[in-house]
Coordinates of C-alpha atoms in Angstrom, one line a residue:
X4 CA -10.1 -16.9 0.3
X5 CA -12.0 -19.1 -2.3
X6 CA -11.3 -22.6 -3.7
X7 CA -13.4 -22.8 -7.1
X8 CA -13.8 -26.2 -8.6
X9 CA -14.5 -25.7 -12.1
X10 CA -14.3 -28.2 -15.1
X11 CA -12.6 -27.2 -18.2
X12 CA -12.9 -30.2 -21.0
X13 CA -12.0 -33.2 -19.7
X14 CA -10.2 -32.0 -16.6
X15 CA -11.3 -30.9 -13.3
X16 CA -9.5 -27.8 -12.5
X17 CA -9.3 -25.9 -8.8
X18 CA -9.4 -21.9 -8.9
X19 CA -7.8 -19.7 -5.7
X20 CA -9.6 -16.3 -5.6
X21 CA -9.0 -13.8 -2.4
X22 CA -5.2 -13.7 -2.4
X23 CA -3.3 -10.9 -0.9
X24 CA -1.0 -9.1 -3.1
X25 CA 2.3 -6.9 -2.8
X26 CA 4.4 -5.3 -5.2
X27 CA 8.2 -5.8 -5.5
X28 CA 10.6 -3.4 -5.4
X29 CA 14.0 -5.2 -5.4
X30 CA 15.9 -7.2 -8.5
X31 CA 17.4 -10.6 -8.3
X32 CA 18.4 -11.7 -4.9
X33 CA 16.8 -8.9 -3.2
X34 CA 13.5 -9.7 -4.9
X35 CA 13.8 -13.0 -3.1
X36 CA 14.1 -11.7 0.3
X37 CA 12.0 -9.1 0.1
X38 CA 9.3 -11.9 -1.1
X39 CA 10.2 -14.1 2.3
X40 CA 9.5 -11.1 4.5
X41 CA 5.8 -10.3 3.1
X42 CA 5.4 -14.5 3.4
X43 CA 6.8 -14.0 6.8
X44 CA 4.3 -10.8 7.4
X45 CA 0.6 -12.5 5.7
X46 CA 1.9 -16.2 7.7
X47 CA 1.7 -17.8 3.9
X48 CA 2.5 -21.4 2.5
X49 CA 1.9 -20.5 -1.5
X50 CA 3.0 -17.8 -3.9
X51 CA 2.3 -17.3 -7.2
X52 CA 4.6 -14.3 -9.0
X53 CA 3.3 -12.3 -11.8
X54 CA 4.3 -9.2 -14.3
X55 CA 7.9 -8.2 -15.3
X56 CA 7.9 -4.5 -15.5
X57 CA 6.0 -4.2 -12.3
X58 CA 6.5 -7.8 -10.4
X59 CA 3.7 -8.8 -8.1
X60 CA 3.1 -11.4 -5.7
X61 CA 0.0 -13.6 -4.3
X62 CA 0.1 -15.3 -1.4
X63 CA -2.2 -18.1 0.0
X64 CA -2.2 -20.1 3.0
X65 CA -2.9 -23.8 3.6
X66 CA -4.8 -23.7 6.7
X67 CA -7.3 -21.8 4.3
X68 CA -7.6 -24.7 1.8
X69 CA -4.7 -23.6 -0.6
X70 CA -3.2 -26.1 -2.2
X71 CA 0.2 -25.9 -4.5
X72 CA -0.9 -26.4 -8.0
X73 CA -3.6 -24.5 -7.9
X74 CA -4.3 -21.4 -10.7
X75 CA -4.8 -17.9 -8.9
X76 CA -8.2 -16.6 -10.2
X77 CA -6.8 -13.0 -10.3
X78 CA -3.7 -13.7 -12.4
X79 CA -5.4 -15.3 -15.2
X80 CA -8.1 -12.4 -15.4
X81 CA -5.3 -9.7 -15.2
X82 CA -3.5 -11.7 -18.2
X83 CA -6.0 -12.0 -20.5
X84 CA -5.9 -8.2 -21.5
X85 CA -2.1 -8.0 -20.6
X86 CA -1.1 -7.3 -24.0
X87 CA -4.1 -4.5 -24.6
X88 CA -2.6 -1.0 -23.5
X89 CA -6.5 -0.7 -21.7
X90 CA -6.1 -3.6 -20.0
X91 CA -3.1 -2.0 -17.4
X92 CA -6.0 -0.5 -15.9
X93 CA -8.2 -3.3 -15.5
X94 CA -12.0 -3.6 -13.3
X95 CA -13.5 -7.0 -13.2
X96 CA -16.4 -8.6 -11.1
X97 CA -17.9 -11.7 -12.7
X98 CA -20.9 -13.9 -10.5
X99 CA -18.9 -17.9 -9.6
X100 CA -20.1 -20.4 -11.0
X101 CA -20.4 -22.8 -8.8
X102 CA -22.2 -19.9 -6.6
X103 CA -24.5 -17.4 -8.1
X104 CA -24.7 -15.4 -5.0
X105 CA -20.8 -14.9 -4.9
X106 CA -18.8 -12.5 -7.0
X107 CA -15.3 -11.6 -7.9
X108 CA -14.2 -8.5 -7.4
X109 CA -10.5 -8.0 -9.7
X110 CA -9.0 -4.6 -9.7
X111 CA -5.4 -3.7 -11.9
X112 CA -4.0 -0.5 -11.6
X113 CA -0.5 -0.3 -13.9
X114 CA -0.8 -3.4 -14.7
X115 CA -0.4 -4.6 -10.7
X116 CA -3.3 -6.9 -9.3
X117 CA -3.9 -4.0 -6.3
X118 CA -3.5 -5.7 -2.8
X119 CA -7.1 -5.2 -2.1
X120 CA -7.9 -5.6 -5.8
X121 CA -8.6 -9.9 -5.1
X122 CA -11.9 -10.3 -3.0
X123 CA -15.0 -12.2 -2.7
X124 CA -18.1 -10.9 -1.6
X125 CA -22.2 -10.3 -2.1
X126 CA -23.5 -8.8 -4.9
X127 CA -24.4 -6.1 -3.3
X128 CA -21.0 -6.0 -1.6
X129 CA -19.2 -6.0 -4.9
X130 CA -22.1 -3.8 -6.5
X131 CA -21.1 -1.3 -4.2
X132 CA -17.2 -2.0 -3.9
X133 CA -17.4 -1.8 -8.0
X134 CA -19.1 1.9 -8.4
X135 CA -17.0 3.3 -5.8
X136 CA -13.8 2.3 -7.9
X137 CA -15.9 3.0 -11.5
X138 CA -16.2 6.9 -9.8
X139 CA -12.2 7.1 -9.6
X140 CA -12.3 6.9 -13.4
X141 CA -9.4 6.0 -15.8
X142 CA -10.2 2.6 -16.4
X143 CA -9.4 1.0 -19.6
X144 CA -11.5 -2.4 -19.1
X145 CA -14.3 -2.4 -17.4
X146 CA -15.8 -5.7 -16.7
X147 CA -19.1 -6.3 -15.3
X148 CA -23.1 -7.8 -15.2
X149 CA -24.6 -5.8 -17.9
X150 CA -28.2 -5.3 -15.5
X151 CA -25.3 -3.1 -13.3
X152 CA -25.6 0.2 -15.5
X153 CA -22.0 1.1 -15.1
X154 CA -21.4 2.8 -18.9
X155 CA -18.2 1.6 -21.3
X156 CA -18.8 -1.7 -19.3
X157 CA -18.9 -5.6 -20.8
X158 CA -20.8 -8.1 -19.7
X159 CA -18.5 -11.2 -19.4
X160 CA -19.0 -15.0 -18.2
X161 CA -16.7 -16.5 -15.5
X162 CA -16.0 -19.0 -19.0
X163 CA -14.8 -16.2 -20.9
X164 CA -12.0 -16.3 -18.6
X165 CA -11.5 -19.9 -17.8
X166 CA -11.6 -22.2 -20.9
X167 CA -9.6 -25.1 -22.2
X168 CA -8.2 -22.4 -24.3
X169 CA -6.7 -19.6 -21.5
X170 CA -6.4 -22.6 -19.4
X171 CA -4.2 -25.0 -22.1
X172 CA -0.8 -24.3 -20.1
X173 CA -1.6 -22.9 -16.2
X174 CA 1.5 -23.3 -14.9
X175 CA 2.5 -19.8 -15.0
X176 CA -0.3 -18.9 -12.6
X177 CA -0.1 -22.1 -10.2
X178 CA 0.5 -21.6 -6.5
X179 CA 4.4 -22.6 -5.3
X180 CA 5.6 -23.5 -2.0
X181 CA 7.2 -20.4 -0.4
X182 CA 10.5 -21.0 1.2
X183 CA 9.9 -22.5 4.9
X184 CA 13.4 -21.7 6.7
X185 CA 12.7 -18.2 6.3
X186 CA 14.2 -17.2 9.6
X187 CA 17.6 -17.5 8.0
X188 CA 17.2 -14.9 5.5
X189 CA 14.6 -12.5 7.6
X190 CA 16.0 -11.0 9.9
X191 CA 13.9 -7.9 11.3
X192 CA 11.8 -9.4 14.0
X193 CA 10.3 -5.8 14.2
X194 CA 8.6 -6.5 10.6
X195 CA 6.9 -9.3 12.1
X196 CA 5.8 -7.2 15.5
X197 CA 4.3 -4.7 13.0
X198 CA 2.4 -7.5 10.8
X199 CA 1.2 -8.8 14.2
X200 CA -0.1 -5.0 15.6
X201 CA -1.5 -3.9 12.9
X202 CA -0.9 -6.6 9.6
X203 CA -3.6 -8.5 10.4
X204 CA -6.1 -6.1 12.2
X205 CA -8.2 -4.8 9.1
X206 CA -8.9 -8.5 7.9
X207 CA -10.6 -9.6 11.5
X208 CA -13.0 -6.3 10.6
X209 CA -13.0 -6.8 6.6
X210 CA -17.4 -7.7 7.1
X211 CA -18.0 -5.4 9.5
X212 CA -16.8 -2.5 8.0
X213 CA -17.7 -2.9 4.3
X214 CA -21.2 -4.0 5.1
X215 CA -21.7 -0.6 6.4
X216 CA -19.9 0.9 4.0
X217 CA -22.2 -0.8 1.0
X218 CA -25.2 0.3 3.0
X219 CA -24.3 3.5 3.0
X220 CA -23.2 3.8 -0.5
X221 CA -25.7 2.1 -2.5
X222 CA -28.4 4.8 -0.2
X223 CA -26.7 7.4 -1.6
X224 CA -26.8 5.4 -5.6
X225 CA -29.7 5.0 -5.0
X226 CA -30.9 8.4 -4.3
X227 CA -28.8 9.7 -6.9
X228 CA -30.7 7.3 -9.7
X229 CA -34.2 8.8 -8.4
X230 CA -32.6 12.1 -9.0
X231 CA -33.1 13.5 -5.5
X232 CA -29.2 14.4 -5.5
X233 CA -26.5 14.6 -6.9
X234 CA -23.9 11.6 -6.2
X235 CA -21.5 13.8 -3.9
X236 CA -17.5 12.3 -4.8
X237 CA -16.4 11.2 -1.2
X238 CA -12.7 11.8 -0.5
X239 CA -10.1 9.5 -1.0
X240 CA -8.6 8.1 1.8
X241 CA -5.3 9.1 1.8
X242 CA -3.3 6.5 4.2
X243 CA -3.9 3.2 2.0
X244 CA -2.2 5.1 -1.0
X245 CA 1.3 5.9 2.5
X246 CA 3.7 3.5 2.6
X247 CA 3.4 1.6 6.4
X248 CA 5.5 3.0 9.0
X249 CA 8.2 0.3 9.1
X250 CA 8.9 -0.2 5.7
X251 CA 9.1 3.2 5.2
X252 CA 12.2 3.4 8.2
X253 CA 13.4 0.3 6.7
X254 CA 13.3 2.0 3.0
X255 CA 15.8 5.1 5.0
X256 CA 17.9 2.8 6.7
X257 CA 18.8 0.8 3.5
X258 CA 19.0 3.9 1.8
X259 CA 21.5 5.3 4.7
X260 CA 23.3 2.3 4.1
X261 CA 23.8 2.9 0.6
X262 CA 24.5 6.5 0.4
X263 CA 27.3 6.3 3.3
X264 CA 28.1 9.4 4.9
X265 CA 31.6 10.0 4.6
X266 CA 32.6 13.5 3.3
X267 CA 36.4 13.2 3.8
X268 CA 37.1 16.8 5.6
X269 CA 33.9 18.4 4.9
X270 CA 31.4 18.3 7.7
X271 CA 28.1 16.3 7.7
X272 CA 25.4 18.6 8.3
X273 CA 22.0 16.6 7.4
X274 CA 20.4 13.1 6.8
X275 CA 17.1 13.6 5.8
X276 CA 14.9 10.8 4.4
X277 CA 10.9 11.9 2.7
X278 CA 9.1 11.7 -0.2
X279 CA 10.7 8.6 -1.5
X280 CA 14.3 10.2 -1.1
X281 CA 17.3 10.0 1.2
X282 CA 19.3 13.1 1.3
X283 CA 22.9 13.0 2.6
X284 CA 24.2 16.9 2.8
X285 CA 27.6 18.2 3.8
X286 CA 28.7 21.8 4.7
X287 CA 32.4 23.0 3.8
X288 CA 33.9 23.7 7.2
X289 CA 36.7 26.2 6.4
X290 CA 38.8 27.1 3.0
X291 CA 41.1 24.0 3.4
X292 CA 38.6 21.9 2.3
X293 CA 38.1 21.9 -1.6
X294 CA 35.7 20.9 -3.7
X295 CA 38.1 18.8 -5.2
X296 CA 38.7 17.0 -1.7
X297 CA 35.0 16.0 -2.0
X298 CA 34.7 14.8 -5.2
X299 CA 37.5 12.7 -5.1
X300 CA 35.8 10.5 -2.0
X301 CA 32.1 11.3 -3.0
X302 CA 32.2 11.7 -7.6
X303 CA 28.4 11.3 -7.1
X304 CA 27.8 14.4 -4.9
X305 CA 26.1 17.8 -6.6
X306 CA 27.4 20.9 -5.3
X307 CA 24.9 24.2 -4.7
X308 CA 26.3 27.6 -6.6
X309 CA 28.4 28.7 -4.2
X310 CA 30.4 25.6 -3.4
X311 CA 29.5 25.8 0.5
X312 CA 27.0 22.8 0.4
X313 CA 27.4 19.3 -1.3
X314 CA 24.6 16.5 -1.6
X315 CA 23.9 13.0 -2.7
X316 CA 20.5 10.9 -3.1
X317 CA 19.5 7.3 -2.3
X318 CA 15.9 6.0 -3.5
X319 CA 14.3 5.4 -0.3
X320 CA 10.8 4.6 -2.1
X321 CA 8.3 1.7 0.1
X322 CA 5.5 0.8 -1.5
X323 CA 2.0 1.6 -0.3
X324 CA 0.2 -0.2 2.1
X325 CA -2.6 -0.3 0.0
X326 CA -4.7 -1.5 3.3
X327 CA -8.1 -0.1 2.9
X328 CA -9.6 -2.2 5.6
X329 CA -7.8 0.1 8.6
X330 CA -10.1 1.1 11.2
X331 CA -9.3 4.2 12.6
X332 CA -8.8 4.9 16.5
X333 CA -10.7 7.3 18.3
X334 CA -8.9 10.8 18.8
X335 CA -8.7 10.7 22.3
X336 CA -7.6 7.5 23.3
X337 CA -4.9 8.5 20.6
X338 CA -3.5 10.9 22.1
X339 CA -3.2 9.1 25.1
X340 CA -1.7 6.5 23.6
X341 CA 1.1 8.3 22.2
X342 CA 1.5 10.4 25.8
X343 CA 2.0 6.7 27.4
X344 CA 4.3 5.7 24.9
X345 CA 6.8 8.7 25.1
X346 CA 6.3 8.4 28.5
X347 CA 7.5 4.1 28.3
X348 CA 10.1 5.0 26.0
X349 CA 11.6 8.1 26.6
X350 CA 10.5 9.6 23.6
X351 CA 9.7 13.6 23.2
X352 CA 6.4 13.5 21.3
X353 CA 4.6 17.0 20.1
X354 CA 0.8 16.2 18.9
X355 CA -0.9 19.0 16.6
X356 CA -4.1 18.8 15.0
X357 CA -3.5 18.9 11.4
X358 CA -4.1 22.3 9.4
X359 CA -7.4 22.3 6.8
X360 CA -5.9 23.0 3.4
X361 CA -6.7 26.7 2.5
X362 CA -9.8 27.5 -0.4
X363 CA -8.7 28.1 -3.4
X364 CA -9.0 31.2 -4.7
X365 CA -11.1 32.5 -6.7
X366 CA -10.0 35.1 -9.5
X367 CA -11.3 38.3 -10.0
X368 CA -14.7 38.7 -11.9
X369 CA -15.2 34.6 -11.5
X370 CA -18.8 34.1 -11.0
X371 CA -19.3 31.6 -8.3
X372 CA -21.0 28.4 -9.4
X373 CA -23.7 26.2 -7.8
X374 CA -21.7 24.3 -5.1
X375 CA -21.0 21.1 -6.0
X376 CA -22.3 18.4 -3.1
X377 CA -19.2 17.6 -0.9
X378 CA -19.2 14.4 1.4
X379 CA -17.0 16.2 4.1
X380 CA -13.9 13.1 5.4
X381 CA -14.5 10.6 7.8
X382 CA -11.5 11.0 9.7
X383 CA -9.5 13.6 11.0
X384 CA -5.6 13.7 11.0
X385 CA -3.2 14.4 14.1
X386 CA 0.5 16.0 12.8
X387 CA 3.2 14.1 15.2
X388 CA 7.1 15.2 15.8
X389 CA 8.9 12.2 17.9
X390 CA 12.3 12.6 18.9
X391 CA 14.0 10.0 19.8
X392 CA 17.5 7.5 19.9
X393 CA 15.7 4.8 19.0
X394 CA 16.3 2.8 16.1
X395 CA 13.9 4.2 13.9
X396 CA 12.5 1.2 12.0
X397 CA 12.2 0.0 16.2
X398 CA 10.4 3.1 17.2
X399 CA 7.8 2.9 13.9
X400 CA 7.0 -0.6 15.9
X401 CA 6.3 1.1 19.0
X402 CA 4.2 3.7 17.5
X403 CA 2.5 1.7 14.6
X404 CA -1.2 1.2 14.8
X405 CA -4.4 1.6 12.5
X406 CA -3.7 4.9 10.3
X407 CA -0.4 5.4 11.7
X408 CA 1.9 6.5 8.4
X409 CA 5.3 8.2 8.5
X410 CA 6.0 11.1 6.1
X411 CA 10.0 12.1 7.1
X412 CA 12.9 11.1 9.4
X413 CA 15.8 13.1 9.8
X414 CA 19.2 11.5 11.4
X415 CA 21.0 14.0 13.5
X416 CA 24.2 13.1 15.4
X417 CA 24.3 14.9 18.8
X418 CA 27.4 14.6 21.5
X419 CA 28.7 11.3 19.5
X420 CA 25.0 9.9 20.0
X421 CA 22.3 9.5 17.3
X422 CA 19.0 11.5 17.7
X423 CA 16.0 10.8 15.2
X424 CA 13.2 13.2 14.6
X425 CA 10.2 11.1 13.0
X426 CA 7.4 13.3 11.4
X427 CA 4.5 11.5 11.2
X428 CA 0.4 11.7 10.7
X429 CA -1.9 9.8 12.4
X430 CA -5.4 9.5 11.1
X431 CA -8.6 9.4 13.5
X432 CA -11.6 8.9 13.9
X433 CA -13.1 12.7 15.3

């Protein structure tokens, strides 16, 4: 995080840059809570709230320097084009003022600052950072040092931004003091556990890993400028865009919780929980139980063709973790990991290396192309089944590490007890 002095007319104004962002899923008093427990999860003093349609939050912290009054850099950028249909998909890096060799890197996807989308860095760090984004394409405002070559781009001062004009009423993007007595309201100490395992893990690396990364980036820009390849397209990683383990079982659970799973006398025969969705499914038992029975205690069920099944859904949506800082584990000590685990908890765990998606294929009389240059992934991906009668939200705790991501839980009640089948990926380093 940045504190940017900067003065605007007559007034000496302070600038935050490098806040972490999360997007909000709940409405009114939910909204508030669910606003505590990512304070609770980045250990932050100051928020600053922003959008309607899609509400996002910045936090800051005071042992960093934050102060409560100050503007969030990011905010005021994002706003200035928030009216201009482009500007939901917004790329900005503009060189500080007050430091020529540090840049701001803004990126807003949907009209949502992105929680990596608020950084400081190098140049050549944000150089790098910014073509790798430019590559994903569907940007309507591009922002950037002119010298930088990146086409449809505008070259924009820091001022351009930050004027007594955009600047004549801040308050909207000042930081507030988060609520301190937040154990009242939070009360999943597991949320916490997982911010501390695995929340705060990328960060410690954030240099380390992007210095590399920039190295071996701009090499390959580089080389592509001279014309001695052609820029290969690396994969996207697939985990940052996976909602973290927890929230995801926390996302079920409430969902659970909402859908109920009384069937008067038809007989529950499935609680499944993936892709967003919580399925509650009954099965009719015998011909004494009507269709009519089940409607009358569940009006919001849908029936198959044949009357034998009945079903309701719950959103069960988390949002991403939008973490691209994770640094993977090695594939063996993985596995051993999770062995040691199953064998702690009394967990059954099954560990399959995941399938490579098949070729596609290609239709009679097509003429094969020249290949196009493929960067192959960096990581590798471990399919996991855990059975277990743990809490599921609890056992995402005990699993959760680096790469970690859940993709399905199903509730299944065996001999009056629960059981819970988690489906999960875990992605490696080969």
């Amino acid at each position: 995080m940045r504190i940017i002095e900067l003065n605007v007319g007559k007034k000496k104004v302070e600038l935050v840059a490098g806040l972490v962002w999360h997007l909000l899923q709940d409405a009114g008093s939910g909204r508030a809570k669910e606003a505590l427990a990512y304070a609770v999860q980045t250990e932050s003093d100051l928020k600053v709230l922003r959008g309607t349609e899609s509400p996002h939050i910045g936090f800051a912290k005071k042992s960093e320097g934050a102060k409560a009054g100050q503007i969030a850099a990011a905010a005021v950028i994002a706003d200035a084009y928030a009216d201009d249909s482009a500007g939901q998909h917004m790329l900005v890096a503009l060189q500080l003022p007050d430091d020529p060799g540090t840049y701001m890197f803004v990126s807003v996807v949907r009209g949502v600052i992105l929680a990596d989308g608020d950084v400081l860095g190098s140049r050549d760090e944000v150089r790098v950072r910014f073509v790798e984004a430019v590559t994903f394409g569907g940007w309507g405002v591009i922002i950037c040092p002119g010298d930088w070559g990146i086409p449809n781009s505008d070259d924009k001062e820091f001022s351009h931004f930050f004027n007594e004009k955009t600047l004549k009423s801040p308050g909207k993007w000042a930081l507030k003091e988060t609520t301190i007595a937040w154990r009242k309201y939070v009360a999943p100490v597991i949320i916490i556990a997982a911010v501390a395992l695995g929340g705060t893990y990328g960060w410690k690396v954030w240099s380390q890993k992007k210095a590399a990364a920039a190295a071996a980036l701009r090499l390959q820009q580089e080389e592509a400028a001279r014309g001695q390849r052609v820029a290969p397209a690396a994969p996207p990683k697939p985990w940052p865009l996976m909602p973290a383990p927890v929230p995801f079982a926390v996302a079920c659970a409430d969902a659970l919780t909402r859908a109920g799973q009384t069937g008067g006398n038809w007989v529950l025969s499935s609680r499944i929980c993936e892709g967003g969705t919580l399925t509650v499914t009954w099965q009719k038992p015998n011909e004494r139980a009507w269709i009519s029975h089940l409607a009358a205690v569940r009006p919001d069920a849908s029936f198959t063709a044949d009357g034998q099944n009945a079903s309701v859904t719950r959103s069960a949506s988390a949002p991403p973790s939008n973490d691209f800082t994770e640094v993977l584990p090695p594939q063996h000590s993985t596995r051993l990991r999770f062995l040691d685990l199953a064998s702690r908890y009394g967990m059954a765990i099954r560990i399959d290396a995941a399938q490579a998606p098949p070729s596609p294929p290609k239709l009679p009389g097509q003429a094969a192309g020249p290949a196009a240059p493929i960067v192959p992934p960096s990581w590798a991906e471990l399919d996991l089944l855990v059975s277990t009668n743990i809490d599921p939200a609890q056992a995402a705790d005990v699993l959760n590490m680096p790469g970690f991501r859940l993709k399905k839980i199903t509730y299944v009640g065996t001999a009056g007890a629960m059981q819970y089948q988690l489906y999960g990926v875990q992605y490696v380093q080969p």
